[in-house]
């Protein structure tokens, strides 16, 4: 008679193994240790996390593999590097060494961009969306999936990140999402608009950017310090070295009335909106907070006239 899959092989129920893993991760200072232990267990057992209680349990080989992953995580290797993927909105993106791991906070910026692009679709327009400092392609690919008629252009400089971006773009295109365009370029380069992005000047409906923005003096978690590329994390002494040219490039790329969204450090809640106001080419400048109440991104729209904003027309605080 055929055996049940769990028969004939000694398996260890997940409960005891998970308790050990959660303790090991908590002792190492890993936030949400129990959750991460369950994610790693589900990854090793190839079952959804919500089905762990019903899983057959670990074979000796799986137990050894799980312990090895827990040990690496306890050394503060990013969870996403261990599983090879990061969730972002409705996507699972391939990530690993050489590319910044997308954070849940950035989903808010991407969602704002999706809404703006969808509004253009509702107006009968095929929107042009540009994602600067694209990294893994998280923002660009989310927009392409959720606004399938949009033309989406992702711009990234770093060769290692470009490899991950192209891989994710190919995967999503094979899954049926509208293909995005990937451009290798430095958003701070003076000739950017006269070269690769020349044909988009004055034509972009939505421009989104999650640039490197952490001030150099800030101490970041071990997962970031040891594994995220420094060039994707730090934005100079004040964290604004990349943001300043991004705001200038965006003003040239956006059509009149076009929308801009840029993520920033939680210490930049006033400085980035102030930079937008000082530029003079933006209106409806709004500061947004993440779900923890921290300043997270700023949005604005390209002016449709040529006047400088009045003092009362600078910026406001948003609710998201």
Coordinates of N, CA and C in Angstrom, one line a residue, residues 31-166:
X31 N 14.3 42.1 15.0 CA 12.9 42.5 15.3 C 12.0 41.4 14.7
X32 N 10.8 41.3 15.4 CA 9.8 40.3 14.9 C 10.4 38.9 14.7
X33 N 11.1 38.5 15.7 CA 11.8 37.2 15.7 C 10.9 36.0 15.3
X34 N 9.8 35.9 16.0 CA 8.9 34.8 15.8 C 8.4 34.8 14.3
X35 N 8.0 36.0 13.8 CA 7.5 36.1 12.5 C 8.6 35.6 11.5
X36 N 9.8 36.1 11.7 CA 10.8 35.8 10.7 C 11.2 34.3 10.8
X37 N 11.1 33.7 12.0 CA 11.4 32.3 12.1 C 10.3 31.5 11.3
X38 N 9.1 31.9 11.4 CA 8.0 31.3 10.7 C 8.2 31.4 9.1
X39 N 8.6 32.6 8.7 CA 8.9 32.8 7.3 C 10.0 31.9 6.8
X40 N 11.0 31.8 7.5 CA 12.1 30.9 7.1 C 11.7 29.4 7.1
X41 N 10.9 29.1 8.1 CA 10.4 27.7 8.2 C 9.5 27.4 7.0
X42 N 8.6 28.3 6.7 CA 7.7 28.1 5.5 C 8.5 28.0 4.2
X43 N 9.6 28.8 4.1 CA 10.5 28.8 3.0 C 11.1 27.4 2.8
X44 N 11.7 26.9 3.9 CA 12.3 25.6 3.8 C 11.4 24.5 3.5
X45 N 10.2 24.6 4.1 CA 9.2 23.5 4.0 C 8.4 23.7 2.7
X46 N 8.5 24.8 2.0 CA 7.8 25.1 0.8 C 6.3 25.0 1.0
X47 N 5.8 25.7 2.1 CA 4.4 25.8 2.4 C 4.1 27.3 2.7
X48 N 2.9 27.7 2.5 CA 2.5 29.1 3.0 C 2.7 29.2 4.5
X49 N 3.1 30.3 5.0 CA 3.3 30.5 6.4 C 2.1 30.1 7.2
X50 N 0.9 30.5 6.7 CA -0.3 30.2 7.4 C -0.7 28.7 7.5
X51 N 0.1 27.8 6.8 CA -0.1 26.4 6.8 C 0.9 25.6 7.6
X52 N 1.8 26.4 8.3 CA 2.9 25.7 9.0 C 2.3 24.7 10.0
X53 N 1.2 25.0 10.7 CA 0.7 24.1 11.7 C 0.3 22.8 11.1
X54 N 0.0 22.8 9.8 CA -0.5 21.6 9.2 C 0.6 20.9 8.4
X55 N 1.8 21.4 8.4 CA 2.9 20.9 7.6 C 3.3 19.6 8.2
X56 N 3.9 18.7 7.4 CA 4.4 17.4 7.9 C 5.6 17.6 8.9
X57 N 6.3 18.6 8.8 CA 7.4 18.8 9.7 C 8.7 18.7 8.9
X58 N 9.9 18.9 9.7 CA 11.2 18.9 9.1 C 11.8 17.5 8.9
X59 N 12.3 17.2 7.8 CA 13.2 16.1 7.7 C 14.6 16.5 8.3
X60 N 15.5 15.6 8.4 CA 16.8 15.9 9.0 C 17.5 16.9 8.1
X61 N 17.3 16.7 6.8 CA 18.0 17.6 5.8 C 17.4 19.0 5.9
X62 N 16.0 19.1 6.0 CA 15.4 20.4 6.1 C 15.7 21.1 7.4
X63 N 15.8 20.3 8.5 CA 16.2 20.9 9.8 C 17.6 21.5 9.7
X64 N 18.5 20.8 9.1 CA 19.9 21.3 9.0 C 19.9 22.6 8.1
X65 N 19.1 22.6 7.0 CA 19.0 23.8 6.2 C 18.4 25.0 6.9
X66 N 17.3 24.7 7.7 CA 16.7 25.7 8.4 C 17.6 26.3 9.5
X67 N 18.3 25.5 10.2 CA 19.2 25.9 11.2 C 20.3 26.8 10.6
X68 N 20.8 26.5 9.4 CA 21.8 27.3 8.8 C 21.3 28.6 8.4
X69 N 20.0 28.7 7.9 CA 19.4 30.0 7.6 C 19.2 30.8 8.8
X70 N 18.8 30.2 9.9 CA 18.6 30.9 11.2 C 19.9 31.5 11.7
X71 N 20.9 30.7 11.6 CA 22.3 31.2 12.0 C 22.7 32.4 11.2
X72 N 22.5 32.4 9.9 CA 22.8 33.5 9.0 C 22.0 34.7 9.4
X73 N 20.7 34.5 9.6 CA 19.8 35.6 10.0 C 20.2 36.2 11.3
X74 N 20.7 35.4 12.3 CA 21.1 35.8 13.6 C 22.4 36.7 13.4
X75 N 23.1 36.5 12.3 CA 24.3 37.3 12.0 C 23.9 38.6 11.3
X76 N 22.6 38.8 11.2 CA 21.9 40.0 10.6 C 22.0 40.1 9.1
X77 N 22.2 38.9 8.4 CA 22.0 38.9 7.0 C 20.5 39.1 6.7
X78 N 20.2 40.0 5.7 CA 18.7 40.3 5.5 C 17.9 39.1 5.2
X79 N 16.7 39.0 5.8 CA 15.8 37.9 5.5 C 15.6 37.7 4.1
X80 N 15.4 38.9 3.3 CA 15.1 38.8 1.9 C 16.3 38.2 1.1
X81 N 17.5 38.3 1.6 CA 18.6 37.7 0.9 C 18.6 36.2 1.1
X82 N 18.1 35.7 2.3 CA 18.0 34.3 2.6 C 17.0 33.6 1.8
X83 N 15.8 34.3 1.6 CA 14.8 33.7 0.8 C 14.9 34.0 -0.7
X84 N 15.7 35.1 -1.0 CA 15.9 35.5 -2.4 C 14.7 36.3 -3.0
X85 N 13.8 36.8 -2.1 CA 12.7 37.6 -2.7 C 12.2 38.6 -1.6
X86 N 11.6 39.6 -2.1 CA 11.0 40.7 -1.2 C 9.6 41.0 -1.7
X87 N 8.6 41.0 -0.9 CA 7.3 41.3 -1.2 C 7.1 42.8 -1.4
X88 N 6.4 43.3 -2.4 CA 6.2 44.7 -2.6 C 4.8 44.9 -3.2
X89 N 3.9 45.4 -2.5 CA 2.5 45.5 -3.0 C 2.0 44.2 -3.4
X90 N 1.7 44.0 -4.7 CA 1.2 42.7 -5.2 C 2.3 41.8 -5.9
X91 N 3.6 42.2 -5.6 CA 4.7 41.6 -6.4 C 5.6 40.8 -5.4
X92 N 6.3 39.8 -5.9 CA 7.4 39.2 -5.3 C 8.6 39.5 -6.2
X93 N 9.6 40.2 -5.7 CA 10.7 40.6 -6.5 C 12.0 39.9 -6.0
X94 N 12.8 39.5 -7.0 CA 14.1 38.9 -6.7 C 15.1 39.9 -6.2
X95 N 15.7 39.6 -5.1 CA 16.7 40.6 -4.5 C 17.9 39.8 -4.0
X96 N 19.0 40.4 -3.8 CA 20.1 39.8 -3.2 C 21.3 40.8 -3.1
X97 N 22.5 40.4 -3.0 CA 23.6 41.3 -2.9 C 23.7 42.2 -4.1
X98 N 23.9 43.5 -3.8 CA 24.1 44.5 -4.9 C 22.9 45.3 -5.1
X99 N 21.8 45.0 -4.5 CA 20.6 45.8 -4.8 C 19.9 46.1 -3.4
X100 N 19.4 47.3 -3.3 CA 18.6 47.7 -2.1 C 17.3 47.0 -2.0
X101 N 17.1 46.4 -0.8 CA 15.9 45.7 -0.6 C 14.7 46.6 -0.4
X102 N 13.7 46.6 -1.2 CA 12.5 47.5 -1.0 C 11.9 47.3 0.3
X103 N 11.5 48.5 0.9 CA 10.8 48.5 2.2 C 9.3 48.7 2.1
X104 N 8.6 48.2 3.1 CA 7.1 48.4 3.0 C 6.7 49.9 3.0
X105 N 7.5 50.8 3.6 CA 7.2 52.2 3.6 C 7.1 52.8 2.2
X106 N 7.9 52.2 1.3 CA 7.9 52.7 -0.1 C 6.6 52.4 -0.8
X107 N 5.9 51.4 -0.3 CA 4.6 51.0 -1.0 C 3.6 52.2 -1.0
X108 N 3.7 53.1 0.0 CA 2.8 54.2 0.1 C 3.1 55.2 -1.1
X109 N 4.4 55.4 -1.3 CA 4.8 56.3 -2.5 C 4.3 55.6 -3.8
X110 N 4.6 54.3 -3.9 CA 4.1 53.7 -5.2 C 2.6 53.7 -5.3
X111 N 1.9 53.6 -4.2 CA 0.4 53.6 -4.3 C 0.0 55.0 -4.7
X112 N 0.6 56.1 -4.2 CA 0.3 57.4 -4.6 C 0.5 57.6 -6.1
X113 N 1.6 57.1 -6.6 CA 1.9 57.1 -8.0 C 0.9 56.4 -8.9
X114 N 0.5 55.2 -8.4 CA -0.5 54.4 -9.1 C -1.8 55.2 -9.2
X115 N -2.2 55.8 -8.2 CA -3.4 56.6 -8.2 C -3.3 57.8 -9.2
X116 N -2.2 58.5 -9.2 CA -2.1 59.6 -10.2 C -2.1 59.1 -11.6
X117 N -1.4 57.9 -11.9 CA -1.4 57.4 -13.2 C -2.8 56.9 -13.6
X118 N -3.5 56.3 -12.7 CA -4.9 55.8 -13.0 C -5.8 57.0 -13.3
X119 N -5.6 58.1 -12.7 CA -6.4 59.3 -13.0 C -6.2 59.8 -14.4
X120 N -4.9 59.7 -14.9 CA -4.7 60.0 -16.3 C -5.4 59.0 -17.3
X121 N -5.4 57.8 -16.9 CA -6.1 56.8 -17.7 C -7.5 57.1 -17.8
X122 N -8.1 57.5 -16.6 CA -9.5 57.8 -16.6 C -9.8 59.0 -17.5
X123 N -8.8 59.9 -17.7 CA -9.0 61.0 -18.6 C -8.8 60.7 -20.0
X124 N -8.5 59.4 -20.3 CA -8.3 58.9 -21.7 C -6.9 59.1 -22.2
X125 N -5.9 59.2 -21.3 CA -4.5 59.4 -21.6 C -3.8 58.1 -21.3
X126 N -2.8 57.8 -22.1 CA -1.8 56.8 -21.8 C -0.7 57.4 -21.1
X127 N -0.6 57.2 -19.8 CA 0.3 58.0 -18.9 C 1.8 57.5 -19.1
X128 N 2.7 58.5 -19.0 CA 4.1 58.2 -19.0 C 4.6 58.3 -17.6
X129 N 5.1 57.2 -17.0 CA 5.6 57.2 -15.6 C 7.1 56.9 -15.6
X130 N 7.8 57.7 -14.9 CA 9.3 57.5 -14.8 C 9.6 57.2 -13.3
X131 N 10.4 56.2 -13.1 CA 10.9 55.8 -11.8 C 12.4 56.0 -11.7
X132 N 12.9 57.1 -11.1 CA 14.3 57.4 -11.0 C 14.9 56.6 -9.8
X133 N 16.2 56.2 -9.9 CA 16.8 55.4 -8.8 C 16.0 54.2 -8.5
X134 N 15.8 53.4 -9.6 CA 14.8 52.3 -9.5 C 15.2 51.1 -8.7
X135 N 16.5 50.9 -8.6 CA 17.0 49.7 -7.8 C 16.4 48.4 -8.3
X136 N 15.7 47.7 -7.5 CA 15.1 46.4 -7.9 C 14.0 46.5 -8.9
X137 N 13.5 47.8 -9.1 CA 12.4 48.0 -10.0 C 11.0 48.0 -9.3
X138 N 11.1 48.0 -8.0 CA 9.8 47.8 -7.2 C 8.7 48.8 -7.6
X139 N 9.1 50.1 -7.6 CA 8.0 51.1 -7.9 C 7.6 51.0 -9.3
X140 N 8.5 50.9 -10.3 CA 8.2 50.8 -11.7 C 7.3 49.6 -12.0
X141 N 7.7 48.5 -11.5 CA 7.0 47.2 -11.8 C 5.6 47.2 -11.1
X142 N 5.5 47.8 -9.9 CA 4.2 47.9 -9.3 C 3.2 48.8 -10.1
X143 N 3.7 49.9 -10.6 CA 2.9 50.8 -11.5 C 2.5 50.0 -12.8
X144 N 3.5 49.3 -13.4 CA 3.2 48.6 -14.6 C 2.1 47.5 -14.4
X145 N 2.2 46.9 -13.3 CA 1.2 45.9 -13.0 C -0.2 46.4 -12.7
X146 N -0.3 47.5 -12.0 CA -1.5 48.1 -11.5 C -2.2 49.1 -12.5
X147 N -1.3 49.6 -13.4 CA -1.8 50.5 -14.4 C -1.3 50.0 -15.7
X148 N -1.9 48.9 -16.3 CA -1.3 48.2 -17.4 C -1.2 49.0 -18.7
X149 N -1.9 50.1 -18.8 CA -1.8 50.9 -20.0 C -0.7 51.9 -20.0
X150 N -0.1 52.1 -18.8 CA 1.0 53.1 -18.7 C 2.3 52.7 -19.4
X151 N 3.0 53.7 -19.9 CA 4.3 53.5 -20.3 C 5.2 53.8 -19.1
X152 N 6.0 52.8 -18.7 CA 6.8 53.0 -17.5 C 8.3 52.8 -17.8
X153 N 9.1 53.8 -17.4 CA 10.5 53.9 -17.6 C 11.2 53.9 -16.3
X154 N 12.1 52.9 -16.1 CA 12.9 52.8 -14.9 C 14.4 53.2 -15.2
X155 N 14.9 54.0 -14.3 CA 16.3 54.5 -14.5 C 17.1 54.1 -13.3
X156 N 18.2 53.5 -13.6 CA 19.1 53.0 -12.5 C 20.6 53.1 -13.0
X157 N 21.5 53.5 -12.1 CA 22.9 53.7 -12.4 C 23.7 52.5 -12.1
X158 N 23.6 51.8 -11.0 CA 24.5 50.8 -10.5 C 24.4 49.5 -11.3
X159 N 25.5 49.0 -11.9 CA 25.5 47.8 -12.7 C 24.9 46.6 -11.9
X160 N 25.2 46.4 -10.6 CA 24.7 45.3 -9.9 C 23.2 45.4 -9.7
X161 N 22.7 46.6 -9.4 CA 21.3 46.8 -9.3 C 20.5 46.7 -10.6
X162 N 21.2 47.1 -11.7 CA 20.6 47.0 -13.0 C 20.3 45.5 -13.3
X163 N 21.2 44.6 -12.9 CA 21.1 43.2 -13.2 C 19.8 42.7 -12.5
X164 N 19.6 43.1 -11.3 CA 18.4 42.7 -10.6 C 17.1 43.3 -11.2
X165 N 17.2 44.6 -11.6 CA 16.1 45.3 -12.2 C 15.7 44.6 -13.5
X166 N 16.7 44.3 -14.3 CA 16.4 43.6 -15.6 C 15.8 42.2 -15.4

